[in-house]
Amino acid sequence: MQRFKTLLPQKYRFSLQALCSHPRPFSAQVHHHIDDDHDDPQQQILVEGRAKSRAAILNRPSSLNALTTSMVARLKRLYDSWEENSDIGFVFMKGSGRAFCSGADVVRLYNSLNEGNVEEAEQFFKTLYSFAYLQGTYLKPHVAILDGLTMGCGGGISLPGMYRVVTDKTIFSHPEAQIGFHPDTGASYYLSRLPGYLGEYLALTGDKLNGVEMIACRLATHFTLNARLPLLEERLGKLITDDPTIVETSLAQYGDLVYPDRSSVLHKIDTIDQCFCHDTVEEIIEALAKEAAESYDEWCISTLRNIREASPLSLKITLESIREGRFETLDQCLVREHRISLRQISKQVSSDFFEGVRARMVDKDFTPKWDPPTLKDVSDDMVQSFFSPLNEESELVLPTALREPYM
């Protein structure tokens, strides 16, 4: 594949550096869909493969492959065993249906927490972040095909890997601040390394990128048309290798040369930098309001609206998290995000996560009552309380002495 040469200025170019038993053959379509009410993780994470490779297929299509605790635990067990198996050369992940992964099953998490199952929720985040770290340190070539919706931690379980294939059906976003949460599962690492202040923009607004835009800012490594996926997967299924360059060459054979169209948000990079470079959310909003008043740009107006609809507390936490992520390693970002997540589900400072999920995904009245209700009511001490270390039993411990990220 000819790599996309981004139209962005050179100063903005970056790179996410890439260096089972009874498997079934690779196939472009999964035909073993199940009723999502069933909780069998072996059915919700299917396994396909050939002699030298394995594929994990997220298989909750009617729930847009939203992740549960048991699904993430199965993924981690599979990836651990595949890494140790010398007969397996590389691994592969995809989703069934019209989504790769829509993120965590936050409605299930919301219901579980409201029933008092705090330990289950804590186990979900611990397992999820441990799997993201495994991805970022995986010793074998890994291919993720992000065809369709890829939201929230759907990015976290794939983007730390070696090869990220996107298509003309890919839609990527981090809308967590709009439900009173924060971009997690390594998002503060990879968003903070996007061109300019694009990461802050995506994290605070929840705006979407398509597959072409993900190539342009190098969140993805390869682009192919959705219609070519059967050919690409057939080719991968025939490979007998553990050589990353051979896997990459096979991906490249079905790639396309693509450029962002004129409506792409990437053409707003100068305005994004001018508005989102500021130290506080209040200053960012002020800069956007000034730009909107001077330019009458509909993009500025809609961006302002999206930010103002989000949780004020989540906005401040998110901005701080992205800014800290610029200077931290992947494992440091995951440990910090874990602290924030456990505190956001604890209700100790605010119930915004519960209110956001209720308003947008349960009752769907889309009128969340945030607490605190405005940015001026969110103190610095309140924000910093989400970043302080947890007790020793609750802290996320990653095997950093044994595994070093290649990102």
CSV table of C-alpha atoms in Angstrom, one decimal:
chain,number,residue,atom,x,y,z
A,1,MET,CA,0.0,0.0,0.0
A,2,GLN,CA,1.1,3.5,-0.8
A,3,ARG,CA,1.2,5.3,2.5
A,4,PHE,CA,-0.9,8.4,2.7
A,5,LYS,CA,1.3,11.5,2.7
A,6,THR,CA,-0.6,13.9,4.9
A,7,LEU,CA,-1.5,17.3,3.7
A,8,LEU,CA,-0.9,18.7,7.2
A,9,PRO,CA,2.3,20.8,7.8
A,10,GLN,CA,5.4,18.8,8.6
A,11,LYS,CA,5.5,20.0,12.2
A,12,TYR,CA,2.2,18.1,12.8
A,13,ARG,CA,3.3,14.7,11.5
A,14,PHE,CA,3.7,12.0,14.0
A,15,SER,CA,3.7,8.2,14.2
A,16,LEU,CA,2.4,5.6,16.6
A,17,GLN,CA,5.6,3.6,15.9
A,18,ALA,CA,5.0,0.0,15.1
A,19,LEU,CA,7.5,-2.0,15.4
A,20,CYS,CA,-7.3,-21.8,21.0
A,21,SER,CA,-8.2,-24.6,20.6
A,22,HIS,CA,-10.4,-25.8,17.6
A,23,PRO,CA,-9.8,-22.7,15.5
A,24,ARG,CA,-12.0,-22.0,12.5
A,25,PRO,CA,-10.8,-20.7,9.2
A,26,PHE,CA,-10.6,-16.9,8.6
A,27,SER,CA,-13.8,-15.6,7.0
A,28,ALA,CA,-14.9,-12.2,6.0
A,29,GLN,CA,-18.3,-12.5,7.6
A,30,VAL,CA,-19.2,-14.0,11.0
A,31,HIS,CA,-22.3,-16.2,10.8
A,32,HIS,CA,-22.4,-17.3,14.4
A,33,HIS,CA,-24.3,-14.4,15.8
A,34,ILE,CA,-26.1,-14.9,19.0
A,35,ASP,CA,-28.7,-13.3,21.2
A,36,ASP,CA,-26.8,-10.6,23.2
A,37,ASP,CA,-28.9,-11.5,26.3
A,38,HIS,CA,-26.7,-14.6,26.6
A,39,ASP,CA,-23.5,-14.1,28.6
A,40,ASP,CA,-21.3,-16.9,27.2
A,41,PRO,CA,-18.0,-15.2,26.6
A,42,GLN,CA,-17.0,-18.0,24.2
A,43,GLN,CA,-19.8,-16.9,22.0
A,44,GLN,CA,-19.3,-13.2,22.4
A,45,ILE,CA,-15.6,-13.5,21.5
A,46,LEU,CA,-15.2,-16.1,18.7
A,47,VAL,CA,-11.9,-17.6,17.6
A,48,GLU,CA,-10.9,-18.2,14.0
A,49,GLY,CA,-7.6,-19.2,12.6
A,50,ARG,CA,-5.2,-21.1,10.5
A,51,ALA,CA,-2.0,-23.0,11.3
A,52,LYS,CA,0.1,-19.9,11.9
A,53,SER,CA,-2.4,-17.3,13.0
A,54,ARG,CA,-5.5,-16.7,15.2
A,55,ALA,CA,-8.3,-14.1,15.0
A,56,ALA,CA,-10.5,-12.8,17.8
A,57,ILE,CA,-14.0,-11.7,16.7
A,58,LEU,CA,-16.1,-9.4,18.9
A,59,ASN,CA,-19.5,-10.9,18.5
A,60,ARG,CA,-22.2,-8.8,20.1
A,61,PRO,CA,-23.5,-7.2,16.9
A,62,SER,CA,-26.9,-6.0,18.2
A,63,SER,CA,-25.0,-4.2,21.0
A,64,LEU,CA,-22.4,-2.9,18.5
A,65,ASN,CA,-19.8,-5.2,20.1
A,66,ALA,CA,-19.8,-3.3,23.4
A,67,LEU,CA,-17.4,-4.8,25.9
A,68,THR,CA,-18.3,-6.5,29.1
A,69,THR,CA,-16.0,-7.8,31.9
A,70,SER,CA,-16.2,-11.4,30.7
A,71,MET,CA,-15.4,-10.4,27.1
A,72,VAL,CA,-12.3,-8.5,28.0
A,73,ALA,CA,-11.2,-11.3,30.4
A,74,ARG,CA,-11.5,-13.8,27.5
A,75,LEU,CA,-9.6,-11.5,25.1
A,76,LYS,CA,-6.7,-11.2,27.6
A,77,ARG,CA,-6.6,-15.0,28.2
A,78,LEU,CA,-6.6,-15.6,24.5
A,79,TYR,CA,-3.9,-13.1,23.7
A,80,ASP,CA,-1.7,-14.3,26.6
A,81,SER,CA,-2.0,-17.9,25.4
A,82,TRP,CA,-1.4,-17.0,21.7
A,83,GLU,CA,1.7,-15.0,22.6
A,84,GLU,CA,3.1,-18.0,24.4
A,85,ASN,CA,2.3,-20.5,21.6
A,86,SER,CA,5.3,-20.8,19.3
A,87,ASP,CA,3.0,-22.2,16.5
A,88,ILE,CA,1.2,-18.9,16.2
A,89,GLY,CA,2.9,-16.2,14.2
A,90,PHE,CA,0.5,-13.3,14.4
A,91,VAL,CA,-2.9,-12.4,15.6
A,92,PHE,CA,-5.9,-10.5,14.3
A,93,MET,CA,-9.0,-8.8,15.7
A,94,LYS,CA,-12.2,-7.7,14.1
A,95,GLY,CA,-15.9,-7.1,14.9
A,96,SER,CA,-19.1,-8.7,13.6
A,97,GLY,CA,-21.9,-6.6,12.2
A,98,ARG,CA,-21.7,-2.9,11.5
A,99,ALA,CA,-19.3,-2.0,14.3
A,100,PHE,CA,-15.8,-2.9,15.4
A,101,CYS,CA,-16.5,-1.9,19.0
A,102,SER,CA,-18.7,0.8,20.4
A,103,GLY,CA,-16.7,0.9,23.6
A,104,ALA,CA,-17.7,-0.4,27.0
A,105,ASP,CA,-21.2,-1.6,27.7
A,106,VAL,CA,-21.9,1.4,29.8
A,107,VAL,CA,-25.6,0.7,30.3
A,108,ARG,CA,-24.7,-2.7,31.8
A,109,LEU,CA,-22.1,-1.1,33.9
A,110,TYR,CA,-24.6,1.6,35.0
A,111,ASN,CA,-27.2,-1.0,36.0
A,112,SER,CA,-24.6,-3.2,37.8
A,113,LEU,CA,-23.3,-0.2,39.8
A,114,ASN,CA,-26.8,0.8,40.7
A,115,GLU,CA,-27.3,-2.7,42.0
A,116,GLY,CA,-24.3,-2.3,44.2
A,117,ASN,CA,-21.8,-4.5,42.2
A,118,VAL,CA,-18.9,-2.1,42.6
A,119,GLU,CA,-16.3,-4.9,42.6
A,120,GLU,CA,-17.4,-6.1,39.2
A,121,ALA,CA,-17.0,-2.6,37.8
A,122,GLU,CA,-13.6,-2.3,39.3
A,123,GLN,CA,-12.6,-5.6,37.8
A,124,PHE,CA,-13.8,-4.5,34.4
A,125,PHE,CA,-11.5,-1.5,34.3
A,126,LYS,CA,-8.6,-3.4,35.7
A,127,THR,CA,-8.9,-6.1,33.1
A,128,LEU,CA,-9.6,-3.6,30.3
A,129,TYR,CA,-6.5,-1.5,31.0
A,130,SER,CA,-4.3,-4.6,31.5
A,131,PHE,CA,-5.4,-5.8,28.1
A,132,ALA,CA,-4.7,-2.4,26.5
A,133,TYR,CA,-1.2,-2.6,28.0
A,134,LEU,CA,-0.8,-6.1,26.6
A,135,GLN,CA,-1.7,-4.8,23.2
A,136,GLY,CA,0.8,-2.0,23.4
A,137,THR,CA,3.6,-4.5,24.4
A,138,TYR,CA,2.6,-7.5,22.3
A,139,LEU,CA,5.5,-9.6,21.1
A,140,LYS,CA,3.9,-10.8,17.9
A,141,PRO,CA,2.4,-8.8,14.9
A,142,HIS,CA,-1.1,-7.7,15.6
A,143,VAL,CA,-3.7,-6.6,13.1
A,144,ALA,CA,-7.0,-4.8,14.1
A,145,ILE,CA,-9.6,-4.1,11.4
A,146,LEU,CA,-11.6,-1.1,12.6
A,147,ASP,CA,-14.5,-1.5,10.1
A,148,GLY,CA,-17.6,0.4,11.3
A,149,LEU,CA,-18.1,2.2,14.6
A,150,THR,CA,-15.0,2.4,16.8
A,151,MET,CA,-15.8,4.4,19.9
A,152,GLY,CA,-14.3,4.9,23.3
A,153,CYS,CA,-12.3,1.9,24.6
A,154,GLY,CA,-12.9,0.3,21.2
A,155,GLY,CA,-9.9,2.5,20.3
A,156,GLY,CA,-8.0,1.5,23.4
A,157,ILE,CA,-8.1,-2.3,22.6
A,158,SER,CA,-6.9,-1.8,19.1
A,159,LEU,CA,-4.9,1.4,18.5
A,160,PRO,CA,-1.9,0.4,20.8
A,161,GLY,CA,-1.4,-2.6,18.4
A,162,MET,CA,1.0,-2.8,15.5
A,163,TYR,CA,-1.3,-2.5,12.5
A,164,ARG,CA,-4.6,-0.7,12.4
A,165,VAL,CA,-6.7,-1.1,9.3
A,166,VAL,CA,-9.5,1.3,8.6
A,167,THR,CA,-12.1,1.4,5.9
A,168,ASP,CA,-14.6,3.7,4.2
A,169,LYS,CA,-17.1,2.5,6.9
A,170,THR,CA,-14.9,3.5,9.9
A,171,ILE,CA,-16.3,6.1,12.3
A,172,PHE,CA,-14.0,6.9,15.3
A,173,SER,CA,-14.9,9.0,18.3
A,174,HIS,CA,-14.3,9.5,22.0
A,175,PRO,CA,-17.7,10.9,23.3
A,176,GLU,CA,-17.0,10.1,27.0
A,177,ALA,CA,-17.2,13.7,28.3
A,178,GLN,CA,-20.8,13.9,26.9
A,179,ILE,CA,-21.8,11.1,29.3
A,180,GLY,CA,-19.9,12.4,32.3
A,181,PHE,CA,-16.8,10.2,31.9
A,182,HIS,CA,-13.4,10.7,30.3
A,183,PRO,CA,-11.5,9.2,27.3
A,184,ASP,CA,-9.7,6.2,28.8
A,185,THR,CA,-8.0,2.8,27.9
A,186,GLY,CA,-4.9,4.6,26.7
A,187,ALA,CA,-6.7,7.5,25.0
A,188,SER,CA,-4.8,10.1,26.9
A,189,TYR,CA,-1.7,8.6,25.4
A,190,TYR,CA,-2.6,8.4,21.7
A,191,LEU,CA,-4.9,11.5,21.6
A,192,SER,CA,-2.2,13.6,23.1
A,193,ARG,CA,0.2,12.6,20.3
A,194,LEU,CA,-2.1,13.7,17.5
A,195,PRO,CA,-1.2,16.7,15.3
A,196,GLY,CA,-1.3,20.0,17.2
A,197,TYR,CA,-4.2,20.1,19.6
A,198,LEU,CA,-6.4,17.8,17.6
A,199,GLY,CA,-6.5,15.4,20.5
A,200,GLU,CA,-7.9,18.0,22.9
A,201,TYR,CA,-10.5,18.8,20.3
A,202,LEU,CA,-11.7,15.2,19.8
A,203,ALA,CA,-11.7,14.5,23.6
A,204,LEU,CA,-13.6,17.6,24.6
A,205,THR,CA,-16.2,17.7,21.7
A,206,GLY,CA,-16.6,13.9,21.0
A,207,ASP,CA,-16.4,14.7,17.3
A,208,LYS,CA,-15.8,11.9,14.8
A,209,LEU,CA,-13.0,11.0,12.4
A,210,ASN,CA,-13.5,8.8,9.4
A,211,GLY,CA,-11.0,6.2,8.1
A,212,VAL,CA,-9.3,8.6,5.7
A,213,GLU,CA,-8.8,11.1,8.5
A,214,MET,CA,-7.4,8.4,10.8
A,215,ILE,CA,-4.8,7.7,8.1
A,216,ALA,CA,-4.0,11.4,7.7
A,217,CYS,CA,-3.2,11.8,11.4
A,218,ARG,CA,-1.7,8.3,11.7
A,219,LEU,CA,-4.0,6.8,14.1
A,220,ALA,CA,-4.4,4.1,11.5
A,221,THR,CA,-1.7,2.4,9.4
A,222,HIS,CA,-3.6,1.1,6.4
A,223,PHE,CA,-6.8,2.0,4.5
A,224,THR,CA,-8.9,-0.4,2.4
A,225,LEU,CA,-12.4,-0.3,1.1
A,226,ASN,CA,-14.9,-2.3,3.0
A,227,ALA,CA,-15.7,-4.3,-0.2
A,228,ARG,CA,-12.1,-5.5,-0.2
A,229,LEU,CA,-12.1,-6.9,3.3
A,230,PRO,CA,-13.0,-10.5,2.3
A,231,LEU,CA,-9.9,-10.5,0.0
A,232,LEU,CA,-7.7,-9.0,2.7
A,233,GLU,CA,-8.8,-11.5,5.3
A,234,GLU,CA,-8.4,-14.4,2.9
A,235,ARG,CA,-4.8,-13.2,2.2
A,236,LEU,CA,-4.1,-13.0,5.9
A,237,GLY,CA,-5.5,-16.4,6.5
A,238,LYS,CA,-3.0,-17.9,4.1
A,239,LEU,CA,0.1,-16.4,5.7
A,240,ILE,CA,2.5,-18.8,7.4
A,241,THR,CA,4.8,-16.2,9.1
A,242,ASP,CA,5.7,-14.3,12.2
A,243,ASP,CA,7.5,-11.6,10.3
A,244,PRO,CA,5.9,-8.2,10.7
A,245,THR,CA,7.1,-7.0,7.3
A,246,ILE,CA,5.4,-9.9,5.5
A,247,VAL,CA,2.1,-9.1,7.3
A,248,GLU,CA,2.5,-5.4,6.5
A,249,THR,CA,3.2,-6.2,2.8
A,250,SER,CA,0.0,-8.3,2.7
A,251,LEU,CA,-2.0,-5.5,4.2
A,252,ALA,CA,-0.5,-3.1,1.7
A,253,GLN,CA,-1.6,-5.2,-1.3
A,254,TYR,CA,-5.2,-4.3,-0.6
A,255,GLY,CA,-4.6,-0.7,0.4
A,256,ASP,CA,-5.8,2.5,-1.2
A,257,LEU,CA,-4.3,6.0,-1.6
A,258,VAL,CA,-6.7,8.4,0.1
A,259,TYR,CA,-6.9,12.1,1.0
A,260,PRO,CA,-9.3,14.0,3.3
A,261,ASP,CA,-12.1,15.8,1.5
A,262,ARG,CA,-12.7,19.5,1.7
A,263,SER,CA,-15.2,19.1,4.5
A,264,SER,CA,-12.7,17.3,6.8
A,265,VAL,CA,-12.1,18.8,10.2
A,266,LEU,CA,-8.3,18.3,9.5
A,267,HIS,CA,-8.5,21.4,7.3
A,268,LYS,CA,-9.5,23.3,10.5
A,269,ILE,CA,-6.2,22.4,12.2
A,270,ASP,CA,-5.0,26.0,12.4
A,271,THR,CA,-8.3,27.1,14.1
A,272,ILE,CA,-8.2,24.1,16.3
A,273,ASP,CA,-4.7,25.0,17.4
A,274,GLN,CA,-5.6,28.6,18.1
A,275,CYS,CA,-8.6,27.7,20.2
A,276,PHE,CA,-7.6,24.5,21.9
A,277,CYS,CA,-4.0,25.4,22.9
A,278,HIS,CA,-5.2,27.3,26.0
A,279,ASP,CA,-4.6,26.1,29.5
A,280,THR,CA,-8.3,25.9,30.7
A,281,VAL,CA,-11.6,24.8,29.3
A,282,GLU,CA,-12.9,28.3,30.0
A,283,GLU,CA,-10.2,29.9,27.8
A,284,ILE,CA,-10.9,27.4,25.0
A,285,ILE,CA,-14.6,28.2,25.0
A,286,GLU,CA,-13.8,31.9,25.0
A,287,ALA,CA,-11.5,31.5,22.0
A,288,LEU,CA,-14.1,29.5,20.2
A,289,ALA,CA,-16.8,32.1,20.9
A,290,LYS,CA,-14.6,34.8,19.6
A,291,GLU,CA,-13.8,32.9,16.5
A,292,ALA,CA,-17.5,32.2,15.9
A,293,ALA,CA,-18.4,35.8,16.4
A,294,GLU,CA,-15.7,36.9,13.9
A,295,SER,CA,-16.1,34.2,11.3
A,296,TYR,CA,-19.8,33.1,11.5
A,297,ASP,CA,-18.4,29.7,11.0
A,298,GLU,CA,-21.0,27.0,11.5
A,299,TRP,CA,-18.2,24.6,12.6
A,300,CYS,CA,-17.3,26.9,15.5
A,301,ILE,CA,-20.9,27.2,16.6
A,302,SER,CA,-21.5,23.4,16.6
A,303,THR,CA,-18.1,22.9,18.4
A,304,LEU,CA,-19.2,25.3,21.1
A,305,ARG,CA,-22.6,23.6,21.4
A,306,ASN,CA,-20.9,20.1,21.8
A,307,ILE,CA,-18.6,21.3,24.5
A,308,ARG,CA,-21.4,23.1,26.4
A,309,GLU,CA,-23.5,19.9,26.4
A,310,ALA,CA,-20.8,17.9,28.1
A,311,SER,CA,-20.3,17.5,31.9
A,312,PRO,CA,-18.3,20.5,33.2
A,313,LEU,CA,-16.4,18.3,35.6
A,314,SER,CA,-15.6,15.8,32.9
A,315,LEU,CA,-14.4,18.5,30.5
A,316,LYS,CA,-11.8,19.7,33.1
A,317,ILE,CA,-10.7,16.2,34.0
A,318,THR,CA,-10.4,15.3,30.3
A,319,LEU,CA,-8.3,18.3,29.4
A,320,GLU,CA,-6.0,17.7,32.4
A,321,SER,CA,-5.7,14.1,31.5
A,322,ILE,CA,-4.8,14.7,27.8
A,323,ARG,CA,-2.2,17.4,28.8
A,324,GLU,CA,-0.5,15.0,31.3
A,325,GLY,CA,-0.6,12.3,28.7
A,326,ARG,CA,1.7,14.3,26.4
A,327,PHE,CA,4.6,13.6,28.8
A,328,GLU,CA,3.8,10.1,30.0
A,329,THR,CA,4.4,6.6,28.8
A,330,LEU,CA,1.5,4.3,27.9
A,331,ASP,CA,1.6,2.5,31.3
A,332,GLN,CA,1.6,5.8,33.2
A,333,CYS,CA,-1.4,7.0,31.2
A,334,LEU,CA,-3.3,3.7,32.0
A,335,VAL,CA,-2.5,4.0,35.7
A,336,ARG,CA,-3.8,7.6,35.8
A,337,GLU,CA,-6.9,6.8,33.7
A,338,HIS,CA,-7.6,3.9,36.1
A,339,ARG,CA,-7.6,6.2,39.0
A,340,ILE,CA,-9.9,8.6,37.3
A,341,SER,CA,-12.3,5.9,36.2
A,342,LEU,CA,-12.7,4.4,39.6
A,343,ARG,CA,-13.4,7.8,41.1
A,344,GLN,CA,-15.9,8.7,38.4
A,345,ILE,CA,-18.0,5.5,39.2
A,346,SER,CA,-17.7,6.0,42.9
A,347,LYS,CA,-20.0,9.0,43.3
A,348,GLN,CA,-17.7,10.4,46.0
A,349,VAL,CA,-17.3,13.7,44.2
A,350,SER,CA,-20.0,13.7,41.6
A,351,SER,CA,-22.6,11.4,40.0
A,352,ASP,CA,-22.1,12.8,36.5
A,353,PHE,CA,-21.3,9.4,35.0
A,354,PHE,CA,-24.6,8.0,36.2
A,355,GLU,CA,-26.5,11.1,35.2
A,356,GLY,CA,-24.9,11.2,31.7
A,357,VAL,CA,-25.7,7.5,31.0
A,358,ARG,CA,-29.2,7.9,32.3
A,359,ALA,CA,-29.9,11.0,30.2
A,360,ARG,CA,-28.3,9.8,27.0
A,361,MET,CA,-28.6,6.0,27.0
A,362,VAL,CA,-31.3,4.9,29.5
A,363,ASP,CA,-34.1,7.4,29.7
A,364,LYS,CA,-32.9,9.2,26.6
A,365,ASP,CA,-34.3,12.6,27.6
A,366,PHE,CA,-30.9,14.1,26.6
A,367,THR,CA,-31.2,16.7,29.5
A,368,PRO,CA,-28.5,15.6,32.0
A,369,LYS,CA,-28.4,17.6,35.2
A,370,TRP,CA,-24.7,17.9,35.8
A,371,ASP,CA,-23.2,18.4,39.3
A,372,PRO,CA,-21.4,20.8,39.5
A,373,PRO,CA,-23.7,22.5,36.9
A,374,THR,CA,-21.1,25.0,35.4
A,375,LEU,CA,-17.4,25.2,34.8
A,376,LYS,CA,-17.0,28.0,37.4
A,377,ASP,CA,-18.4,25.6,40.0
A,378,VAL,CA,-15.7,23.0,39.3
A,379,SER,CA,-12.7,23.8,41.6
A,380,ASP,CA,-9.1,22.8,40.9
A,381,ASP,CA,-9.1,20.7,44.1
A,382,MET,CA,-12.1,18.8,42.8
A,383,VAL,CA,-10.3,18.0,39.6
A,384,GLN,CA,-7.1,17.0,41.2
A,385,SER,CA,-8.9,14.6,43.6
A,386,PHE,CA,-9.5,12.4,40.6
A,387,PHE,CA,-5.7,12.1,39.8
A,388,SER,CA,-4.4,11.3,43.3
A,389,PRO,CA,-3.2,7.7,43.9
A,390,LEU,CA,-5.7,5.1,45.1
A,391,ASN,CA,-5.0,2.8,48.1
A,392,GLU,CA,-2.5,0.1,47.5
A,393,GLU,CA,-5.1,-2.6,46.9
A,394,SER,CA,-6.9,-0.6,44.3
A,395,GLU,CA,-4.0,0.7,42.2
A,396,LEU,CA,-3.5,-0.7,38.7
A,397,VAL,CA,-0.2,-2.7,38.6
A,398,LEU,CA,1.1,-3.4,35.2
A,399,PRO,CA,4.1,-5.7,34.3
A,400,THR,CA,6.4,-2.9,33.2
A,401,ALA,CA,9.5,-4.7,34.3
A,402,LEU,CA,8.7,-7.6,32.0
A,403,ARG,CA,7.0,-5.8,29.1
A,404,GLU,CA,8.1,-2.5,27.4
A,405,PRO,CA,5.8,-0.7,25.0
A,406,TYR,CA,7.1,-0.2,21.5
A,407,MET,CA,4.8,2.8,21.0
